[in-house]
Short mmCIF file of C-alpha atoms in Angstrom, two decimals:
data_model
loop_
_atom_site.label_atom_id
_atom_site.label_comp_id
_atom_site.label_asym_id
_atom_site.label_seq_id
_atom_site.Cartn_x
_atom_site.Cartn_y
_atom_site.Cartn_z
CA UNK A 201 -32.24 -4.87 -99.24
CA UNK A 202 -31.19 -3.47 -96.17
CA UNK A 203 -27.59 -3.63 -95.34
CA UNK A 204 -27.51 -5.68 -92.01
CA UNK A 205 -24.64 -6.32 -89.32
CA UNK A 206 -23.65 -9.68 -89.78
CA UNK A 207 -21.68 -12.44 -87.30
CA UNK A 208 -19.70 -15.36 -88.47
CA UNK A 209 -19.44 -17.69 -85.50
CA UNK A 210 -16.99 -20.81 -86.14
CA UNK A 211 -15.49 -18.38 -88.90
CA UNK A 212 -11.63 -19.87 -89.06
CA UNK A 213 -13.65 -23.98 -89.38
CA UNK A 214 -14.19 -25.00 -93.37
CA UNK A 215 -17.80 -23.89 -93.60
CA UNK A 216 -16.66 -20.73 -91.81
CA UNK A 217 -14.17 -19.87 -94.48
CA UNK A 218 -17.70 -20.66 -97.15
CA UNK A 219 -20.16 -17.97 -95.19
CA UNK A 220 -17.21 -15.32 -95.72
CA UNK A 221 -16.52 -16.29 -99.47
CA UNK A 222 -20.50 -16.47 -100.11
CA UNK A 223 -21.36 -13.74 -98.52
CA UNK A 224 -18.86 -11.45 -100.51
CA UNK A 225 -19.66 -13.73 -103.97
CA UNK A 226 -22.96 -13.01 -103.54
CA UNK A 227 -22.46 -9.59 -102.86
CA UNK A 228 -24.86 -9.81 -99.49
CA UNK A 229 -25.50 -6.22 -98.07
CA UNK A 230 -23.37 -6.13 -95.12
CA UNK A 231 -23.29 -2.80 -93.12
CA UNK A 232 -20.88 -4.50 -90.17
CA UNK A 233 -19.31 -8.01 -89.92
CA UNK A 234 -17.89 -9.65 -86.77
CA UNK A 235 -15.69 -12.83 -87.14
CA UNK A 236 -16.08 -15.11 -83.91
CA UNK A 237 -14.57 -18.01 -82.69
CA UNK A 238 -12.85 -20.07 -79.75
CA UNK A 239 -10.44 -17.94 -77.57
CA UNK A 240 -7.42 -19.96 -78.98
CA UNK A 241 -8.40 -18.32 -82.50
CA UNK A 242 -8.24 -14.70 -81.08
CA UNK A 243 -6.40 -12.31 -83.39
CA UNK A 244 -6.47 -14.69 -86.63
CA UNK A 245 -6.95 -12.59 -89.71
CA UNK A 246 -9.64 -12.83 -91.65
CA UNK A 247 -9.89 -10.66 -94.92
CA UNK A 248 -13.45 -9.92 -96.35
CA UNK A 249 -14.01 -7.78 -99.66
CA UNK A 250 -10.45 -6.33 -99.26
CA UNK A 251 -10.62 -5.39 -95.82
CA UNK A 252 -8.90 -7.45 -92.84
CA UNK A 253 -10.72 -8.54 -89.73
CA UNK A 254 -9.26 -9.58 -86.54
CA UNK A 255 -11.42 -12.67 -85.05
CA UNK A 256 -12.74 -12.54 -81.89
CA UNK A 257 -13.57 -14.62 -78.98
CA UNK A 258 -17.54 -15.75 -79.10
CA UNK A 259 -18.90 -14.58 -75.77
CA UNK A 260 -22.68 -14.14 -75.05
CA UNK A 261 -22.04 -10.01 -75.22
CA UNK A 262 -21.30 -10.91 -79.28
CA UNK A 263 -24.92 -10.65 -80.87
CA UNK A 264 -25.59 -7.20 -79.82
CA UNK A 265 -26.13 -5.18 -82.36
CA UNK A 266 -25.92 -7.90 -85.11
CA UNK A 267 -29.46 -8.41 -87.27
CA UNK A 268 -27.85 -12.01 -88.36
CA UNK A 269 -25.69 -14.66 -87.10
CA UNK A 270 -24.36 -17.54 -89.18
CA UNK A 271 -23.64 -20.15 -86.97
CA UNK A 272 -21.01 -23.65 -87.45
CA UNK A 273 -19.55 -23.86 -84.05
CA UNK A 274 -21.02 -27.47 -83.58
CA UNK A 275 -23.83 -28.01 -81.83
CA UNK A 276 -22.97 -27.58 -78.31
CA UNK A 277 -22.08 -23.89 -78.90
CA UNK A 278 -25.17 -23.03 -80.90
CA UNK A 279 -27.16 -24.49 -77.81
CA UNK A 280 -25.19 -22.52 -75.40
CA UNK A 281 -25.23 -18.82 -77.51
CA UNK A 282 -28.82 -19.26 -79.10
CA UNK A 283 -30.94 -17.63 -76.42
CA UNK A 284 -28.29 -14.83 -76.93
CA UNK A 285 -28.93 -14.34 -80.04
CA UNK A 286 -33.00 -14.55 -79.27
CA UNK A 287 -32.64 -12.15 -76.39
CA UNK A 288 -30.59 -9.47 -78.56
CA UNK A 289 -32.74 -9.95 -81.85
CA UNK A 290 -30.64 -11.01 -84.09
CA UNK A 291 -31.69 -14.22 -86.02
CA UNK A 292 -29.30 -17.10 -85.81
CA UNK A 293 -29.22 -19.34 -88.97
CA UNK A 294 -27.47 -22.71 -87.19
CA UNK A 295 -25.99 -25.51 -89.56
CA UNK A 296 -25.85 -27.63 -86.68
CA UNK A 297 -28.31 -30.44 -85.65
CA UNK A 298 -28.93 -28.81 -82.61
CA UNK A 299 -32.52 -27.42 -83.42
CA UNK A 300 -33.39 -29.32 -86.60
CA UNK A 301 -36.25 -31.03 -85.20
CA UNK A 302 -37.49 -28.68 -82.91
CA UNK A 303 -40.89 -28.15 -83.86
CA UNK A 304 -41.32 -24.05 -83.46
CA UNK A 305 -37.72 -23.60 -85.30
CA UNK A 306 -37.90 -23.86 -89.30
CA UNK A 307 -35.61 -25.99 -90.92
CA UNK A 308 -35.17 -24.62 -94.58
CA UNK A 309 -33.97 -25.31 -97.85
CA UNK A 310 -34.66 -21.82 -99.79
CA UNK A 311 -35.57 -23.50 -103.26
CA UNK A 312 -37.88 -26.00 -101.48
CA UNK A 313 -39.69 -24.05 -98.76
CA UNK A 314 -39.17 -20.52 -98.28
CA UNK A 315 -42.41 -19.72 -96.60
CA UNK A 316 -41.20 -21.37 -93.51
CA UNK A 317 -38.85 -19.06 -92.98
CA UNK A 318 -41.81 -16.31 -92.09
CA UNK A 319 -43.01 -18.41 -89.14
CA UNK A 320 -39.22 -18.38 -87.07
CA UNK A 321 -39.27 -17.47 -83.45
CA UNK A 322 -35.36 -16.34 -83.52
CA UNK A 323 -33.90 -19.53 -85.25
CA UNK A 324 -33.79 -20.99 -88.15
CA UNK A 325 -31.69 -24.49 -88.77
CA UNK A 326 -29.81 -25.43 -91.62
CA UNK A 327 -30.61 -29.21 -92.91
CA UNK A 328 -27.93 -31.84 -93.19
CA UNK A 329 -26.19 -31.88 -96.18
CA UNK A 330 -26.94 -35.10 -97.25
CA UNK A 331 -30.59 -34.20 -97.13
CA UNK A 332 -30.06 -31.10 -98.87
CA UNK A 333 -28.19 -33.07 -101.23
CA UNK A 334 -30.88 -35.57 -101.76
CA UNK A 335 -33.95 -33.14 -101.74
CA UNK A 336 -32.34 -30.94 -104.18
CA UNK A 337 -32.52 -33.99 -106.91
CA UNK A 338 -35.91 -35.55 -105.27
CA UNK A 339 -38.14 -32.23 -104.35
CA UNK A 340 -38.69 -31.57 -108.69
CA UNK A 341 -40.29 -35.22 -108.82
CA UNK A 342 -42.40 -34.35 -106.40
CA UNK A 343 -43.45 -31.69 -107.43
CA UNK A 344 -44.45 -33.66 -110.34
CA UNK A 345 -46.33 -36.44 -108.46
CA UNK A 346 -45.82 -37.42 -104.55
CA UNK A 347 -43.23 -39.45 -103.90
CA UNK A 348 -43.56 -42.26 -101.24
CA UNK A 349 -40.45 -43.59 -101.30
CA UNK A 350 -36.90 -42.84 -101.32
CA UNK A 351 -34.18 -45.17 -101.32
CA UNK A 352 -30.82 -43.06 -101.25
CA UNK A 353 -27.40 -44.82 -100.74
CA UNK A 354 -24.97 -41.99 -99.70
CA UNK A 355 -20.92 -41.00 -101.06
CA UNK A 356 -19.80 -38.59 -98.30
CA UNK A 357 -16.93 -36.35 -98.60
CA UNK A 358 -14.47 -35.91 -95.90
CA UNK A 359 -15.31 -32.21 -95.56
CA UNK A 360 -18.54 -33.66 -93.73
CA UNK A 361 -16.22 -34.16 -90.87
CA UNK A 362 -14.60 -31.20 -91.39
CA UNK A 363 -11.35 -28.80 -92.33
CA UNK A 364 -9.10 -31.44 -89.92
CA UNK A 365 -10.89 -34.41 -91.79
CA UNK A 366 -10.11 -33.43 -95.52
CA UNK A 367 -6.13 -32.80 -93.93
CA UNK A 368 -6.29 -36.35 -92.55
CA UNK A 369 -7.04 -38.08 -95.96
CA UNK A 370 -4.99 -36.00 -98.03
CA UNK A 371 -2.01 -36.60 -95.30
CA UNK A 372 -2.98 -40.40 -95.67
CA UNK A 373 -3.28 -40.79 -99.47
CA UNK A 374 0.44 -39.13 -99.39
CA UNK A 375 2.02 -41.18 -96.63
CA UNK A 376 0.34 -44.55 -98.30
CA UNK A 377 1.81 -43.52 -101.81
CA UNK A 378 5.21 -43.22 -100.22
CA UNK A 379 4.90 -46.51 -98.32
CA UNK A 380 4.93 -45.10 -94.55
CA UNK A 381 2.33 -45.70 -91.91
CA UNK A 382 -1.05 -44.49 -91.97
CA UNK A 383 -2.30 -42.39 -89.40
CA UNK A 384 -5.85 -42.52 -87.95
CA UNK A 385 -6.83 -39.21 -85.61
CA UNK A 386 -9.84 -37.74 -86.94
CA UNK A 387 -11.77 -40.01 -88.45
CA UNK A 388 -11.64 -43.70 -86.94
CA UNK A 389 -11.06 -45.72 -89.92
CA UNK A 390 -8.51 -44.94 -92.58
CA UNK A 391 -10.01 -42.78 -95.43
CA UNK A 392 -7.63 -42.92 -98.03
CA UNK A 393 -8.04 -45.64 -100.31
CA UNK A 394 -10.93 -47.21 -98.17
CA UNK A 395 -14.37 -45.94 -97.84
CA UNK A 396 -16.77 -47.12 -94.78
CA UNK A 397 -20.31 -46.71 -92.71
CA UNK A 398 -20.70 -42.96 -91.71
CA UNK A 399 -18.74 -42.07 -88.31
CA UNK A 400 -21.79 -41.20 -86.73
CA UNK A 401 -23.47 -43.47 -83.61
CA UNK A 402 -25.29 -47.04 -84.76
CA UNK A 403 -28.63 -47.04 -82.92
CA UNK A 404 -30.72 -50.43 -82.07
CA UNK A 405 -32.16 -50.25 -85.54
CA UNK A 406 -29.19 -50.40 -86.76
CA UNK A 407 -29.58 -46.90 -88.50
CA UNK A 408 -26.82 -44.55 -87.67
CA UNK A 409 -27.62 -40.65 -86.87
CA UNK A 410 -26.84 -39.26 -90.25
CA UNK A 411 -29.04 -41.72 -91.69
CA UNK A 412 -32.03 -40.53 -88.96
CA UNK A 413 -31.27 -37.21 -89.80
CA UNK A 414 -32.32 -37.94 -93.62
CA UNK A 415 -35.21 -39.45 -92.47
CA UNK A 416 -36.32 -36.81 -89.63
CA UNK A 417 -35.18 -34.04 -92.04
CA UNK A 418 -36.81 -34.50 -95.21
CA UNK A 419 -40.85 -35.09 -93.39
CA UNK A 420 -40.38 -31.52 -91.79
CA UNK A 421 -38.87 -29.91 -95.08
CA UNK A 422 -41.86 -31.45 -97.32
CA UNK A 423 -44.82 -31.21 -94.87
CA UNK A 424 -45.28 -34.89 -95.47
CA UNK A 425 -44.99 -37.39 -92.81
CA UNK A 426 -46.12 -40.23 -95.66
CA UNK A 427 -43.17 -40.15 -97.47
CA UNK A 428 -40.94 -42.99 -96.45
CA UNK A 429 -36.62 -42.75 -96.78
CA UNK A 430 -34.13 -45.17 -96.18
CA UNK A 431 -30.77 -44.06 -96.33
CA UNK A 432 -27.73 -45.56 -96.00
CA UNK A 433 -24.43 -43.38 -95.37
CA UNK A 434 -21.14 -44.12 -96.56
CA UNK A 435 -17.74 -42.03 -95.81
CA UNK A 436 -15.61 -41.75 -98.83
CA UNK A 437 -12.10 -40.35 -99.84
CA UNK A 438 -13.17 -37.86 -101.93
CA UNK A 439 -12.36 -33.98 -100.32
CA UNK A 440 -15.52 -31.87 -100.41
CA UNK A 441 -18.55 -33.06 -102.48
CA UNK A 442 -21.00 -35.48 -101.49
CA UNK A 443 -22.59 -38.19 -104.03
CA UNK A 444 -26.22 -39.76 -103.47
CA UNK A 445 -27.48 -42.82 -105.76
CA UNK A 446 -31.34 -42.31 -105.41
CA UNK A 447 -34.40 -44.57 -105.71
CA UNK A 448 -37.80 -42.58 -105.63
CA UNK A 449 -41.25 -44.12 -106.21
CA UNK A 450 -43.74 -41.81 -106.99
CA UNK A 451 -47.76 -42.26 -106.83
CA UNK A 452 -47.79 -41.41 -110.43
CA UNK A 453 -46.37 -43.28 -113.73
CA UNK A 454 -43.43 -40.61 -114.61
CA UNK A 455 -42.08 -40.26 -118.26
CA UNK A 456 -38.07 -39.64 -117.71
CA UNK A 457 -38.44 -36.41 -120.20
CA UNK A 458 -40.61 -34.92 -117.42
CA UNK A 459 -38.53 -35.65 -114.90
CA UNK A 460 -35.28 -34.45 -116.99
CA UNK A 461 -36.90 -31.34 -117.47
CA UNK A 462 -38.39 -30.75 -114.23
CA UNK A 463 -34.85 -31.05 -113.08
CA UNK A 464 -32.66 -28.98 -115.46
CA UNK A 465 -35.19 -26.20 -114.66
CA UNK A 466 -35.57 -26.46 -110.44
CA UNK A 467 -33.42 -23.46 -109.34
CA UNK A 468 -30.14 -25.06 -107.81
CA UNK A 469 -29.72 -27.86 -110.67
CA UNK A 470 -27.95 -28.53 -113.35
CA UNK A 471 -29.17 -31.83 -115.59
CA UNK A 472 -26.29 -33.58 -116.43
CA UNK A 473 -27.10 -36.56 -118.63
CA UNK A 474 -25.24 -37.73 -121.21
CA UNK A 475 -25.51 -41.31 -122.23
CA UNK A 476 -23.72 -41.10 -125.63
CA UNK A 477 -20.52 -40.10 -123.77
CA UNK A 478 -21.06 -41.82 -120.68
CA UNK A 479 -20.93 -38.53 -118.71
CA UNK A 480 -22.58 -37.90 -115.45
CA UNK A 481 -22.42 -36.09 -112.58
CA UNK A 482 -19.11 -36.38 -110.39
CA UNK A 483 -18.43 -35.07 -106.97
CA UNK A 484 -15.23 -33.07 -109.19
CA UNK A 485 -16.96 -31.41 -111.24
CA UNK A 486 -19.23 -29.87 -108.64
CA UNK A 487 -16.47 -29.15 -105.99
CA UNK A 488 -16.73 -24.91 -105.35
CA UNK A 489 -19.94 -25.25 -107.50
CA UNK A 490 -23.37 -23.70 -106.28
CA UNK A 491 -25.54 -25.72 -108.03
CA UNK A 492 -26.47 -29.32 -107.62
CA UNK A 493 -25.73 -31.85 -110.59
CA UNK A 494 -28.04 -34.39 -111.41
CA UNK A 495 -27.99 -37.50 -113.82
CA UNK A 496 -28.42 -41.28 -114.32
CA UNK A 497 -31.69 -40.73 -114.66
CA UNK A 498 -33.64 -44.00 -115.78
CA UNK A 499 -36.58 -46.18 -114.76
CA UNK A 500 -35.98 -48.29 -111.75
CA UNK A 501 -37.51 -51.73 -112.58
CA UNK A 502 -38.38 -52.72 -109.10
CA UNK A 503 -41.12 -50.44 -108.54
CA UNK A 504 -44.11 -49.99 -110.84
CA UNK A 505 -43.52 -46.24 -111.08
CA UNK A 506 -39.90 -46.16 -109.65
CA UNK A 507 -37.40 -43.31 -110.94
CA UNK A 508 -33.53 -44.15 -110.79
CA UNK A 509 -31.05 -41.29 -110.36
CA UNK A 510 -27.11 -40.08 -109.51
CA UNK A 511 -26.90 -36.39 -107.52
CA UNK A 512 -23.39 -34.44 -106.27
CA UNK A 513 -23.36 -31.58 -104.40
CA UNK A 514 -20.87 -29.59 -102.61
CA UNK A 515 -21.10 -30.49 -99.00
CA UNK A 516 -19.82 -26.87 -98.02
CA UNK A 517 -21.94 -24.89 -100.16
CA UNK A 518 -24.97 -25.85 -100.96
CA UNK A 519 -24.87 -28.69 -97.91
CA UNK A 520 -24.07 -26.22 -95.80
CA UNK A 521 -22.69 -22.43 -95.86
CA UNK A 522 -24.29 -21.28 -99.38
CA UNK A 523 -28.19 -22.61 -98.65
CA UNK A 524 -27.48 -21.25 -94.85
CA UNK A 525 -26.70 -17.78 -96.52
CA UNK A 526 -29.82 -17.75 -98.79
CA UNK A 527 -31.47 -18.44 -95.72
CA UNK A 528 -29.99 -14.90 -94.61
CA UNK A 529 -31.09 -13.31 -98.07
CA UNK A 530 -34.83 -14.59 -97.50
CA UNK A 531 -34.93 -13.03 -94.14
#
């Protein structure tokens, strides 16, 4: 491959400090890297394969040059610098919701559906994480037999919200342990000790925009508009790795070896199953992790041909900067 000039924009938030430690795990050919962020991050040092980096202010003059630009500003900046990118050539890969169900940008998951990346027009989005998450554990079933139903009840970190967010319930979990007051400033409920509905807007459904992303997300990823998901997402005081308890019904009658193998060999998962010792996958165990773990698989007795199962992921690698930089690698 190429070596290709690289910007990090949102490089000193928690998925910005991911894209630099993936992209030097993974050894990504990098001729020239750029650091970018808000003016009041100007100077911060960054250090990448031994070398030290002064970050810069993001500015619409910052893509010129660069072949790739891995983007977690939040949404508002990626709308304001993507034509920048466009104009310049370089390829922003956005982990954002700002372009996600845009119809001419692709929205990729590299183990799932690579080929879309070949049709981008200058951007390519980055699914939720809790999607990713999900469709990790659910995309080897279907590729088994169609699925036409998921039922996915949600465990999300406090990364999802955040490097500020994972600060807030560690500060809380140490100020209620030493009996003083709790205090509530990035999140709106307390998250230590407590768990509660996603932070995210209810709408008249009564489904609340993480939820609607799950839904929107996973019938562009698979092609399939049949498939049917309902999601519900839950904020939990656990630091970086989200959980998903899963409910798939496929067209097909399954046999749980099938499935168990399908899933230890997907690319991305590891199969951990272990009834004997009680041992399944936990958000833990998968925090700083690549892979996906799943387990818990069993028959779910509601449907005829219903599939029961237990998936963690790391919300800020594979939900977010690791799948965003395979993105890069596929380009």
């Amino acid at each position: 491959m190429t070596p290709k000039n690289i910007a990090v924009a949102g490089a000193t938030g928690a998925v910005g400090a991911e894209f630099v430690s993936v992209l030097e795990k993974r050894n990504f050919p990098v001729k020239n890297i750029k650091f970018l962020a808000s003016a009041r991050s100007v100077g911060k040092k960054i250090t990448f394969k031994g070398e030290e980096f002064a970050v810069e202010e993001m500015t619409k003059d910052s893509f010129k040059g660069m072949d790739v630009a891995l983007f977690s500003a939040g949404g508002s900046q990626s709308k304001i610098y993507a034509q920048s990118c466009v104009d310049v050539g370089c390829v922003m890969v956005d982990n954002s919701s700002a372009f996600r169900m845009t119809p001419d940008v692709p929205l990729v998951i590299p183990e799932i559906n690579p080929e879309d990346v070949k049709w981008h027009k200058g951007i390519i989005a980055n699914p939720n994480c809790s999607t990713i998450i999900m469709l990790m554990a659910v995309y080897p079933i279907y590729q088994l037999s169609k699925v036409k139903r998921v039922i996915v009840s949600t465990y999300q970190a406090a990364s999802g919200a955040g490097a500020k967010a994972m600060k807030e319930l560690e500060d809380q979990a140490r100020d209620f342990l030493d009996g003083k007051p709790v205090k509530k400033e990035v999140l709106p409920y307390q998250i230590a000790f407590n768990l509660f509905s996603h932070n995210t807007k209810i709408g008249d459904d009564g489904y609340n925009e993480e939820e609607v992303k799950m839904i929107k997300e996973t019938n562009k990823i698979l092609h399939d508009e049949n498939i049917k998901v309902t999601p519900t997402c839950v904020r939990v005081p656990v630091l970086r790795a989200h959980s998903e308890s899963i409910v798939v019904e496929t067209e097909q009658k399954l046999s749980l070896d099938a499935v168990r193998s399908a899933i230890a060999k997907f690319p991305g998962c590891q199969l951990v199953d272990d009834r004997e010792k009680n041992y399944f996958p936990m958000p833990l165990e998968v925090s700083g992790e690549y892979d996906c773990k799943v387990g818990r698989i069993r028959y779910d007795y509601t449907f005829d041909n219903g599939i029961a199962l237990f998936v963690c992921g790391d919300q800020l690698l594979k939900g977010a900067a690791l799948n965003a930089v395979q993105i890069a690698e596929l380009l």
